[in-house]
Coordinates of C-alpha atoms and ligand atoms in Angstrom, one line a residue:
X594 CA -79.5 -133.5 -161.8
X595 CA -80.3 -136.6 -163.8
X596 CA -78.1 -138.7 -161.4
X597 CA -79.9 -137.1 -158.4
X598 CA -83.3 -137.9 -159.8
X599 CA -82.4 -141.6 -160.2
X600 CA -81.3 -141.7 -156.6
X601 CA -84.4 -139.9 -155.5
X602 CA -86.6 -142.5 -157.3
X603 CA -84.4 -145.3 -156.0
X604 CA -85.1 -144.2 -152.5
X605 CA -88.8 -144.2 -153.2
X606 CA -88.8 -147.6 -154.7
X607 CA -86.8 -148.8 -151.8
X608 CA -89.1 -147.3 -149.3
X609 CA -91.9 -149.6 -150.5
X610 CA -90.4 -152.5 -148.6
X611 CA -88.9 -150.4 -145.9
X612 CA -90.0 -149.1 -142.5
X613 CA -88.7 -145.6 -141.9
X614 CA -85.8 -146.4 -139.6
X615 CA -85.4 -143.3 -137.5
X616 CA -88.4 -141.1 -137.4
X617 CA -87.2 -137.8 -135.9
X618 CA -90.3 -135.7 -136.9
X619 CA -93.5 -137.7 -136.8
X620 CA -96.7 -137.2 -138.7
X621 CA -97.7 -134.7 -141.4
X622 CA -96.4 -131.9 -139.3
X623 CA -92.9 -133.4 -139.2
X624 CA -92.9 -133.7 -143.0
X625 CA -94.2 -130.2 -143.5
X626 CA -91.5 -128.9 -141.1
X627 CA -88.8 -130.5 -143.2
X628 CA -90.3 -129.3 -146.5
X629 CA -90.5 -125.7 -145.3
X630 CA -87.1 -125.6 -143.7
X631 CA -85.4 -127.0 -146.8
X632 CA -87.4 -124.4 -148.8
X633 CA -86.1 -121.7 -146.5
X634 CA -82.5 -122.9 -146.7
X635 CA -82.7 -123.1 -150.5
X636 CA -83.9 -119.5 -150.6
X637 CA -81.2 -118.3 -148.2
X638 CA -78.6 -120.1 -150.3
X639 CA -79.8 -118.8 -153.6
X640 CA -80.0 -115.2 -152.2
X641 CA -76.4 -115.4 -151.1
X642 CA -75.3 -116.7 -154.5
X643 CA -77.2 -114.0 -156.3
X644 CA -75.7 -111.3 -154.1
X645 CA -72.2 -112.6 -154.8
X646 CA -72.8 -112.8 -158.5
X647 CA -74.3 -109.3 -158.7
X648 CA -71.5 -107.9 -156.6
X649 CA -68.8 -109.6 -158.8
X650 CA -70.5 -108.3 -162.0
X651 CA -70.8 -104.7 -160.7
X652 CA -67.3 -104.5 -159.4
X653 CA -65.9 -106.1 -162.4
X654 CA -63.1 -107.7 -160.3
X655 CA -63.6 -111.2 -161.5
X656 CA -63.4 -112.5 -165.0
X657 CA -66.7 -113.7 -166.3
X658 CA -65.5 -117.4 -166.1
X659 CA -65.2 -117.1 -162.3
X660 CA -68.6 -115.5 -162.0
X661 CA -70.0 -118.5 -164.0
X662 CA -68.1 -120.7 -161.5
X663 CA -70.1 -119.1 -158.7
X664 CA -73.3 -119.7 -160.6
X665 CA -72.4 -123.4 -161.2
X666 CA -71.5 -123.9 -157.5
X667 CA -74.8 -122.2 -156.5
X668 CA -76.7 -124.6 -158.6
X669 CA -74.8 -127.6 -157.3
X670 CA -75.4 -126.5 -153.7
X671 CA -79.1 -126.2 -154.4
X672 CA -79.2 -129.7 -155.8
X673 CA -77.4 -131.2 -152.8
X674 CA -79.7 -129.4 -150.5
X675 CA -82.7 -130.8 -152.3
X676 CA -81.2 -134.3 -152.2
X677 CA -80.5 -134.1 -148.5
X678 CA -84.0 -132.8 -147.9
X679 CA -85.5 -135.7 -149.9
X680 CA -83.5 -138.2 -148.0
X681 CA -84.6 -136.7 -144.7
X682 CA -88.3 -136.8 -145.9
X683 CA -88.1 -140.4 -146.9
X684 CA -85.9 -141.9 -144.2
X685 CA -86.5 -139.7 -141.1
X686 CA -90.2 -138.6 -141.4
X687 CA -93.5 -140.3 -142.0
X688 CA -93.9 -138.5 -145.3
X689 CA -94.2 -141.8 -147.3
X690 CA -96.8 -143.2 -144.9
X691 CA -98.8 -140.0 -144.9
X692 CA -98.9 -139.8 -148.7
X693 CA -99.8 -143.5 -149.0
X694 CA -102.5 -143.3 -146.3
X695 CA -104.1 -140.3 -148.1
X696 CA -103.8 -141.6 -151.6
X697 CA -103.6 -145.4 -151.4
X698 CA -100.9 -147.3 -153.2
X699 CA -102.6 -148.5 -156.3
X700 CA -103.3 -145.3 -158.2
X701 CA -100.6 -145.9 -160.8
X702 CA -97.6 -143.9 -159.7
X703 CA -99.5 -141.2 -158.1
X704 CA -98.3 -141.8 -154.6
X705 CA -94.6 -141.9 -155.7
X706 CA -95.2 -138.7 -157.7
X707 CA -96.5 -136.9 -154.7
X708 CA -93.6 -138.3 -152.6
X709 CA -91.0 -136.8 -154.9
X710 CA -92.9 -133.5 -155.4
X711 CA -91.0 -131.7 -152.6
X712 CA -87.7 -132.4 -154.5
X713 CA -89.1 -130.9 -157.7
X714 CA -90.7 -128.0 -155.8
X715 CA -87.4 -127.1 -154.0
X716 CA -85.4 -127.2 -157.2
X717 CA -87.9 -125.2 -159.2
X718 CA -88.2 -122.6 -156.4
X719 CA -84.4 -122.4 -156.4
X720 CA -84.3 -121.9 -160.2
X721 CA -87.1 -119.3 -159.9
X722 CA -84.9 -117.2 -157.6
X723 CA -81.7 -118.0 -159.4
X724 CA -83.1 -116.6 -162.7
X725 CA -82.0 -113.0 -162.2
X726 CA -78.4 -114.1 -161.7
X727 CA -78.5 -116.2 -164.9
X728 CA -80.0 -113.2 -166.7
X729 CA -77.3 -110.8 -165.4
X730 CA -74.5 -113.1 -166.5
X731 CA -76.0 -113.5 -169.9
X732 CA -76.5 -109.7 -170.2
X733 CA -72.9 -109.0 -169.2
X734 CA -71.8 -111.4 -171.9
X735 CA -73.9 -109.9 -174.7
X736 CA -71.5 -107.0 -175.2
X737 CA -68.5 -109.3 -175.5
X738 CA -70.4 -111.6 -177.8
X739 CA -71.4 -108.8 -180.2
X740 CA -67.8 -107.4 -180.1
X741 CA -66.5 -110.7 -181.5
X742 CA -69.6 -111.0 -183.8
X743 CA -71.2 -114.0 -182.1
X744 CA -74.7 -115.1 -182.7
X745 CA -76.8 -113.5 -179.9
X746 CA -80.1 -114.8 -178.8
X747 CA -82.7 -112.8 -177.0
X748 CA -82.2 -113.7 -173.3
X749 CA -84.8 -116.1 -172.2
X750 CA -87.7 -115.0 -170.0
X751 CA -88.1 -116.5 -166.5
X752 CA -90.9 -118.7 -167.8
X753 CA -88.7 -120.0 -170.6
X754 CA -85.9 -120.6 -168.1
X755 CA -88.1 -122.6 -165.8
X756 CA -89.7 -124.5 -168.6
X757 CA -86.2 -125.4 -169.8
X758 CA -85.0 -126.6 -166.4
X759 CA -88.1 -128.7 -165.9
X760 CA -88.1 -130.2 -169.4
X761 CA -84.4 -130.7 -169.8
X762 CA -83.3 -131.6 -166.3
X763 CA -86.3 -133.2 -164.6
X764 CA -88.6 -134.6 -167.2
X765 CA -85.9 -136.2 -169.3
X766 CA -85.1 -138.8 -166.6
X767 CA -88.2 -138.3 -164.5
X768 CA -90.7 -139.2 -167.2
X769 CA -89.4 -142.7 -168.0
X770 CA -88.8 -143.4 -164.3
X771 CA -92.3 -142.2 -163.5
X772 CA -93.7 -144.6 -166.2
X773 CA -91.8 -147.5 -164.6
X774 CA -93.1 -146.6 -161.1
X775 CA -96.6 -146.4 -162.5
X776 CA -96.3 -149.8 -164.1
X777 CA -95.0 -151.1 -160.8
X778 CA -98.2 -149.9 -159.1
X779 CA -100.4 -151.5 -161.7
X780 CA -98.5 -154.8 -161.3
X781 CA -99.3 -154.7 -157.6
X782 CA -103.0 -154.8 -158.2
X783 CA -104.1 -158.4 -157.4
X784 CA -106.0 -159.1 -160.6
X785 CA -103.0 -157.9 -162.7
X786 CA -100.6 -159.9 -160.5
X787 CA -102.5 -163.1 -161.1
X788 CA -102.4 -162.6 -164.8
X789 CA -98.6 -162.1 -164.5
X790 CA -98.3 -165.3 -162.6
X791 CA -100.3 -167.2 -165.2
X792 CA -97.9 -166.0 -168.0
X793 CA -94.7 -166.2 -165.9
X794 CA -95.0 -169.6 -164.3
X795 CA -94.7 -171.7 -167.5
X796 CA -91.7 -169.6 -168.6
X797 CA -89.9 -170.2 -165.3
X798 CA -90.8 -173.9 -165.4
X799 CA -89.2 -174.1 -168.8
X800 CA -85.9 -172.7 -167.4
X801 CA -86.2 -174.9 -164.3
X802 CA -86.4 -171.8 -162.1
X803 CA -89.7 -172.6 -160.3
X804 CA -88.1 -171.5 -157.0
X805 CA -88.4 -167.9 -158.2
X806 CA -92.1 -168.0 -159.0
X807 CA -92.7 -165.5 -156.2
X808 CA -90.5 -163.0 -157.9
X809 CA -92.5 -163.0 -161.2
X810 CA -93.9 -159.4 -160.8
X811 CA -90.4 -158.0 -160.2
X812 CA -89.0 -159.8 -163.2
X813 CA -91.9 -158.5 -165.4
X814 CA -91.2 -155.0 -164.1
X815 CA -87.5 -155.3 -165.0
X816 CA -88.4 -156.4 -168.5
X817 CA -90.9 -153.5 -168.9
X818 CA -88.3 -151.0 -167.5
X819 CA -85.9 -152.3 -170.2
X820 CA -88.5 -151.7 -172.9
X821 CA -89.3 -148.2 -171.6
X822 CA -85.6 -147.3 -171.7
X823 CA -85.2 -148.7 -175.2
X824 CA -88.2 -146.5 -176.3
X825 CA -86.8 -143.5 -174.6
X826 CA -85.7 -141.8 -177.9
X827 CA -89.4 -141.4 -178.7
X828 CA -90.0 -139.8 -175.3
X829 CA -87.1 -137.5 -175.8
X830 CA -88.4 -136.4 -179.2
X831 CA -91.7 -135.4 -177.5
X832 CA -90.2 -133.8 -174.4
X833 CA -87.7 -131.8 -176.3
X834 CA -90.0 -130.8 -179.1
X835 CA -87.5 -131.6 -181.8
X836 CA -87.8 -131.1 -185.6
X837 CA -86.0 -132.7 -188.6
X838 CA -82.9 -130.7 -189.6
X839 CA -83.7 -128.9 -192.8
X840 CA -81.9 -130.1 -196.0
X841 CA -78.8 -128.1 -196.9
X842 CA -75.0 -128.2 -196.8
X843 CA -74.7 -129.0 -193.2
X844 CA -77.1 -131.9 -193.3
X845 CA -75.3 -133.3 -196.4
X846 CA -71.9 -133.0 -194.6
X847 CA -73.2 -134.7 -191.5
X848 CA -74.9 -137.5 -193.6
X849 CA -71.5 -138.0 -195.3
X850 CA -69.7 -138.2 -191.9
X851 CA -72.3 -140.8 -190.7
X852 CA -71.8 -142.8 -193.8
X853 CA -68.0 -142.6 -193.4
X854 CA -68.3 -144.0 -189.9
X855 CA -71.0 -146.6 -190.9
X856 CA -73.6 -145.2 -188.6
X857 CA -77.3 -146.0 -189.3
X858 CA -80.0 -143.8 -187.9
X859 CA -83.6 -142.7 -188.4
X860 CA -83.2 -138.9 -188.6
X861 CA -81.1 -135.9 -187.8
X862 CA -83.1 -133.6 -185.5
X863 CA -82.9 -130.0 -184.6
X864 CA -83.2 -129.5 -180.9
X865 CA -84.6 -126.1 -179.8
X866 CA -83.0 -124.7 -176.6
X867 CA -83.2 -120.9 -177.0
X868 CA -79.6 -121.1 -178.1
X869 CA -78.7 -122.0 -174.5
X870 CA -77.4 -125.5 -175.1
X871 CA -74.5 -126.0 -177.5
X872 CA -74.4 -129.7 -177.9
X873 CA -75.2 -132.8 -179.9
X874 CA -76.4 -136.3 -178.9
X875 CA -77.2 -139.6 -180.4
X876 CA -80.1 -141.4 -178.7
X877 CA -81.4 -144.9 -179.3
X878 CA -79.9 -148.4 -179.3
X879 CA -81.4 -149.5 -182.6
X880 CA -81.2 -147.7 -186.0
X881 CA -85.0 -147.6 -186.5
X882 CA -85.4 -145.4 -183.4
X883 CA -82.0 -143.9 -183.3
X884 CA -81.9 -140.1 -183.6
X885 CA -79.1 -137.6 -183.9
X886 CA -79.8 -134.4 -182.0
X887 CA -78.1 -131.1 -182.8
X888 CA -79.0 -128.1 -180.6
X889 CA -79.9 -124.7 -182.2
X890 CA -76.9 -123.2 -180.3
X891 CA -74.5 -125.6 -181.9
X892 CA -75.7 -124.9 -185.4
X893 CA -75.7 -121.2 -185.0
X894 CA -72.3 -120.7 -183.4
X895 CA -69.9 -123.4 -184.7
X896 CA -68.4 -123.7 -188.1
X897 CA -69.5 -126.7 -190.2
X898 CA -66.2 -128.4 -189.5
X899 CA -66.5 -128.0 -185.7
X900 CA -70.1 -129.3 -185.9
X901 CA -68.8 -132.3 -187.7
X902 CA -66.3 -132.8 -184.9
X903 CA -68.9 -132.7 -182.2
X904 CA -71.1 -135.0 -184.3
X905 CA -68.1 -137.4 -184.7
X906 CA -67.7 -137.5 -180.9
X907 CA -71.4 -138.6 -180.6
X908 CA -71.0 -141.2 -183.4
X909 CA -68.0 -142.5 -181.6
X910 CA -70.1 -143.3 -178.5
X911 CA -72.4 -145.4 -180.7
X912 CA -69.7 -147.1 -182.9
X913 CA -67.5 -147.9 -179.9
X914 CA -70.4 -149.4 -178.1
X915 CA -70.1 -147.2 -175.0
X916 CA -73.7 -147.5 -173.9
X917 CA -73.7 -151.4 -173.9
X918 CA -70.4 -151.3 -172.0
X919 CA -71.9 -148.9 -169.4
X920 CA -74.9 -151.3 -169.2
X921 CA -72.5 -154.1 -168.6
X922 CA -70.9 -152.0 -165.9
X923 CA -74.3 -151.4 -164.3
X924 CA -75.3 -155.1 -164.4
X925 CA -71.9 -156.3 -163.2
X926 CA -71.5 -153.8 -160.4
X927 CA -75.0 -154.2 -159.1
X928 CA -74.8 -158.0 -159.5
X929 CA -71.5 -158.4 -157.7
X930 CA -72.6 -156.1 -154.9
X931 CA -75.9 -157.9 -154.6
X932 CA -74.3 -161.4 -154.6
X933 CA -71.6 -160.4 -152.1
X934 CA -74.2 -159.0 -149.8
X935 CA -76.4 -162.2 -150.2
X936 CA -73.4 -164.3 -149.3
X937 CA -72.8 -162.1 -146.2
X938 CA -76.5 -162.3 -145.4
X939 CA -76.4 -166.1 -145.4
X940 CA -73.2 -166.1 -143.4
X941 CA -73.9 -163.5 -140.8
X942 CA -77.7 -163.7 -140.8
X943 CA -78.2 -159.9 -141.4
X944 CA -81.7 -158.5 -141.2
X945 CA -83.2 -157.2 -144.5
X946 CA -83.1 -153.5 -143.5
X947 CA -79.3 -153.6 -142.8
X948 CA -78.8 -155.5 -146.0
X949 CA -80.6 -152.9 -148.1
X950 CA -78.7 -150.1 -146.5
X951 CA -75.4 -151.8 -147.2
X952 CA -76.4 -152.4 -150.9
X953 CA -77.4 -148.8 -151.4
X954 CA -74.2 -147.5 -149.8
X955 CA -72.0 -149.8 -151.8
X956 CA -73.7 -149.0 -155.1
X957 CA -73.3 -145.3 -154.5
X958 CA -69.6 -145.7 -153.7
X959 CA -68.9 -147.9 -156.7
X960 CA -70.8 -145.6 -159.1
X961 CA -69.1 -142.5 -157.8
X962 CA -65.6 -143.8 -158.3
X963 CA -65.6 -146.6 -160.9
X964 CA -68.3 -145.2 -163.1
X965 CA -66.6 -141.8 -163.2
X966 CA -63.4 -143.5 -164.2
X967 CA -64.9 -145.6 -167.0
X968 CA -67.1 -142.8 -168.3
X969 CA -64.1 -140.4 -168.6
X970 CA -62.1 -143.1 -170.6
X971 CA -65.0 -143.5 -172.9
X972 CA -65.4 -139.7 -173.4
X973 CA -61.7 -139.5 -174.3
X974 CA -62.1 -142.4 -176.7
X975 CA -65.1 -140.7 -178.4
X976 CA -63.0 -137.5 -178.6
X977 CA -60.3 -139.4 -180.5
X978 CA -63.0 -140.9 -182.7
X979 CA -64.3 -137.5 -183.6
X980 CA -60.7 -136.3 -184.4
X981 CA -60.2 -139.4 -186.5
X982 CA -63.3 -138.7 -188.6
X983 CA -62.1 -135.2 -189.2
X984 CA -58.6 -136.6 -190.1
X985 CA -60.3 -138.7 -192.8
X986 CA -62.0 -135.6 -194.0
X987 CA -58.6 -133.9 -194.2
X988 CA -57.4 -136.8 -196.3
X989 CA -59.8 -135.6 -199.0
X990 CA -59.5 -131.8 -198.7
X991 CA -55.8 -131.7 -197.8
X992 CA -53.9 -130.6 -194.7
X993 CA -51.7 -127.6 -194.4
X994 CA -50.0 -128.5 -191.1
X995 CA -46.2 -128.7 -191.4
X996 CA -45.6 -131.2 -188.7
X997 CA -48.7 -133.4 -189.2
X998 CA -47.8 -137.0 -188.6
X999 CA -50.6 -138.3 -190.8
X1000 CA -50.0 -136.2 -193.8
X1001 CA -46.3 -135.1 -193.6
X1002 CA -44.0 -137.3 -191.6
X1003 CA -45.3 -140.4 -193.3
X1004 CA -42.2 -142.5 -192.5
X1005 CA -43.6 -143.4 -189.1
X1006 CA -44.7 -147.0 -189.3
X1007 CA -47.4 -147.7 -186.8
X1008 CA -48.8 -151.2 -186.7
X1009 CA -51.7 -150.7 -189.1
X1010 CA -53.1 -147.7 -187.1
X1011 CA -52.7 -144.4 -188.9
X1012 CA -51.9 -141.4 -186.6
X1013 CA -54.4 -138.6 -186.3
X1014 CA -54.1 -135.5 -188.4
X1015 CA -52.9 -132.5 -186.5
X1016 CA -55.3 -130.3 -188.3
X1017 CA -58.2 -132.7 -187.5
X1018 CA -57.1 -132.8 -183.8
X1019 CA -56.8 -129.0 -183.6
X1020 CA -60.2 -128.5 -185.3
X1021 CA -61.7 -131.0 -183.0
X1022 CA -60.3 -129.5 -179.9
X1023 CA -61.4 -126.0 -181.1
X1024 CA -64.9 -127.4 -181.3
X1025 CA -64.7 -128.8 -177.8
X1026 CA -63.3 -125.5 -176.5
X1027 CA -65.9 -123.5 -178.3
X1028 CA -68.8 -125.7 -177.1
X1029 CA -67.5 -125.4 -173.5
X1030 CA -67.2 -121.6 -173.8
X1031 CA -70.7 -121.2 -175.2
X1032 CA -72.1 -123.6 -172.6
X1033 CA -70.5 -121.5 -169.9
X1034 CA -68.4 -124.4 -168.7
X1035 CA -65.2 -123.3 -167.1
X1036 CA -62.4 -124.9 -169.1
X1037 CA -60.5 -126.3 -166.1
X1038 CA -63.6 -127.4 -164.1
X1039 CA -63.5 -131.1 -163.6
X1040 CA -66.5 -133.1 -164.5
X1041 CA -67.2 -136.5 -163.0
X1042 CA -68.3 -138.0 -166.2
X1043 CA -66.3 -136.1 -168.8
X1044 CA -63.1 -134.7 -167.2
X1045 CA -62.2 -131.1 -167.8
X1046 CA -62.4 -129.5 -171.2
X1047 CA -58.8 -128.3 -170.9
X1048 CA -57.5 -131.8 -170.3
X1049 CA -59.6 -133.2 -173.1
X1050 CA -58.4 -130.6 -175.7
X1051 CA -54.7 -131.1 -174.6
X1052 CA -55.1 -134.9 -174.8
X1053 CA -56.5 -134.9 -178.4
X1054 CA -53.7 -132.7 -179.7
X1055 CA -51.1 -134.6 -177.8
X1056 CA -52.4 -137.9 -179.2
X1057 CA -51.9 -136.4 -182.7
X1058 CA -48.4 -135.3 -182.0
X1059 CA -47.2 -138.3 -180.0
X1060 CA -48.3 -141.6 -181.3
X1061 CA -47.2 -143.5 -178.1
X1062 CA -49.8 -141.5 -176.1
X1063 CA -52.5 -142.7 -178.6
X1064 CA -51.4 -146.3 -178.4
X1065 CA -51.1 -146.3 -174.6
X1066 CA -54.6 -144.9 -174.4
X1067 CA -56.1 -147.5 -176.8
X1068 CA -54.5 -150.2 -174.7
X1069 CA -55.9 -148.8 -171.5
X1070 CA -59.4 -148.6 -172.9
X1071 CA -59.1 -152.2 -174.2
X1072 CA -58.2 -153.3 -170.7
X1073 CA -61.2 -151.4 -169.2
X1074 CA -63.5 -153.2 -171.7
X1075 CA -62.0 -156.6 -171.0
X1076 CA -62.3 -156.0 -167.3
X1077 CA -66.0 -155.1 -167.7
X1078 CA -66.7 -158.3 -169.7
X1079 CA -64.8 -160.3 -167.2
X1080 CA -66.8 -158.8 -164.3
X1081 CA -70.0 -159.7 -166.2
X1082 CA -68.8 -163.3 -166.6
X1083 CA -68.0 -163.6 -162.9
X1084 CA -71.4 -162.1 -162.1
X1085 CA -73.1 -164.7 -164.3
X1086 CA -71.2 -167.7 -162.9
X1087 CA -71.6 -166.5 -159.3
X1088 CA -75.3 -165.8 -160.0
X1089 CA -75.9 -169.4 -161.3
X1090 CA -74.0 -170.7 -158.3
X1091 CA -76.1 -168.7 -155.9
X1092 CA -79.3 -170.0 -157.6
X1093 CA -78.1 -173.5 -157.1
X1094 CA -77.1 -172.9 -153.5
X1095 CA -80.6 -171.4 -152.7
X1096 CA -82.3 -174.3 -154.5
X1097 CA -80.2 -176.7 -152.4
X1098 CA -80.8 -175.0 -149.1
X1099 CA -84.5 -174.8 -149.5
X1100 CA -84.5 -178.5 -150.4
X1101 CA -82.5 -179.2 -147.2
X1102 CA -84.6 -177.1 -144.9
X1103 CA -87.7 -179.1 -145.8
X1104 CA -88.4 -181.2 -142.7
X1105 CA -88.2 -184.9 -143.3
X1106 CA -91.7 -186.2 -143.0
X1107 CA -90.9 -189.4 -141.2
X1108 CA -89.4 -187.9 -138.1
X1109 CA -92.6 -186.3 -136.9
X1110 CA -94.8 -189.3 -137.4
X1111 CA -96.5 -190.4 -134.2
X1112 CA -95.2 -193.8 -133.2
Ligands
LIG652 ZN1 -69.5 -137.8 -174.9
LIG653 ZN1 -52.8 -133.6 -191.5

């Protein structure tokens, strides 16, 4: 959902400088027609999914994993429907105009909030009607869970379920984006704008970039958006209602792990989710506002060793600088696309609307394919990091695996790199497998950002048994990182070139004064 919300907001920001291209349903009536039809379609879709799930559970033909598959597909279908509906509303009706005419544009963020409300409304209605299916699946699992003495939580109520979806799926990304949109509206107020220009002009003059004076509000907005995202951990703390993890064995073990990896952070937080989410996360770029989050489900159902494994994966993301590299990916991909389109615009004299559509399409394509690829490499690298931390732990407590390369077949010489401990790798992959099982993620389901759990588990164990796999993988990730930095460099050089070109062309197009003098 997070990805969809970003797109939804992107569309709304875009629509600010955009005339709805093809209005198929004019006026408020048209918008209402779209809103109600998407609502109806959502309800029909969810009803069908519910029926299939109940039927599958009653007949008992399908294993519970397949029933969960139906549930996941149902959710995905509902999200796609909401996305299509929102696109229709923005691009093919006068919904944005209607909202703006009624509310005005300068009530910080309010008009954008109302514009995106149908999206939230469809999703929440969908979840409302999906709840019985969620409950039925959880009920059918309780017996199995008790049979293997698992921690069992009371199944959440519909209100808790909806509150969870809203908080965890929508607010998490929605709140920071909404703040940015609100700031954007405030910056559009003439009085505020003139203050921005007063501050911005000397700065641009200092960098010899006076040509871009007209873009000062956009630049200020970009800076503020950056600050909001840097402060996001504080927002997350509030939205997720977290508390510090109590002192005890687990906390001590995790603090040791963090020290071993050299990770600095502010606090380890307990993340309450009714036992539904079994996961950990590290949020925050800087140690003073960096938090490690462990969900209640994770702490209840995994062994301390497994929790350390999951924790190690998250530390891996931080220590291997995955977030900065993904930021580089974002800047370089957007920059390269933007610059390429600018060149095309200069060359072919495209109109601004076409240009914006090309940019949007290209960004979506690049993100879907390239971002997925990079993200999956990073996830695998974080997996190996987690397994490595556990291996170091096994160095201390001892390893009982006969064919462990790290602890038994020590004659393997490996260019400074020690192989993973087989015990560590297996413990790590058991943690992955367990987390997936408890999160109701089918083991072979492919994930755009993570890859399938089955592949990840197999890969970690394979990396421990076959050192060549590990080395090949490290080389591949190194190439990915170099390629990203190279792309950033190209973007920077091209960008400077483009600025020079624009400066030059504006200087050229200034009509020479002498020609028009009356003789
Ligand atoms: Zn990860
Ligand atoms: Zn070992």
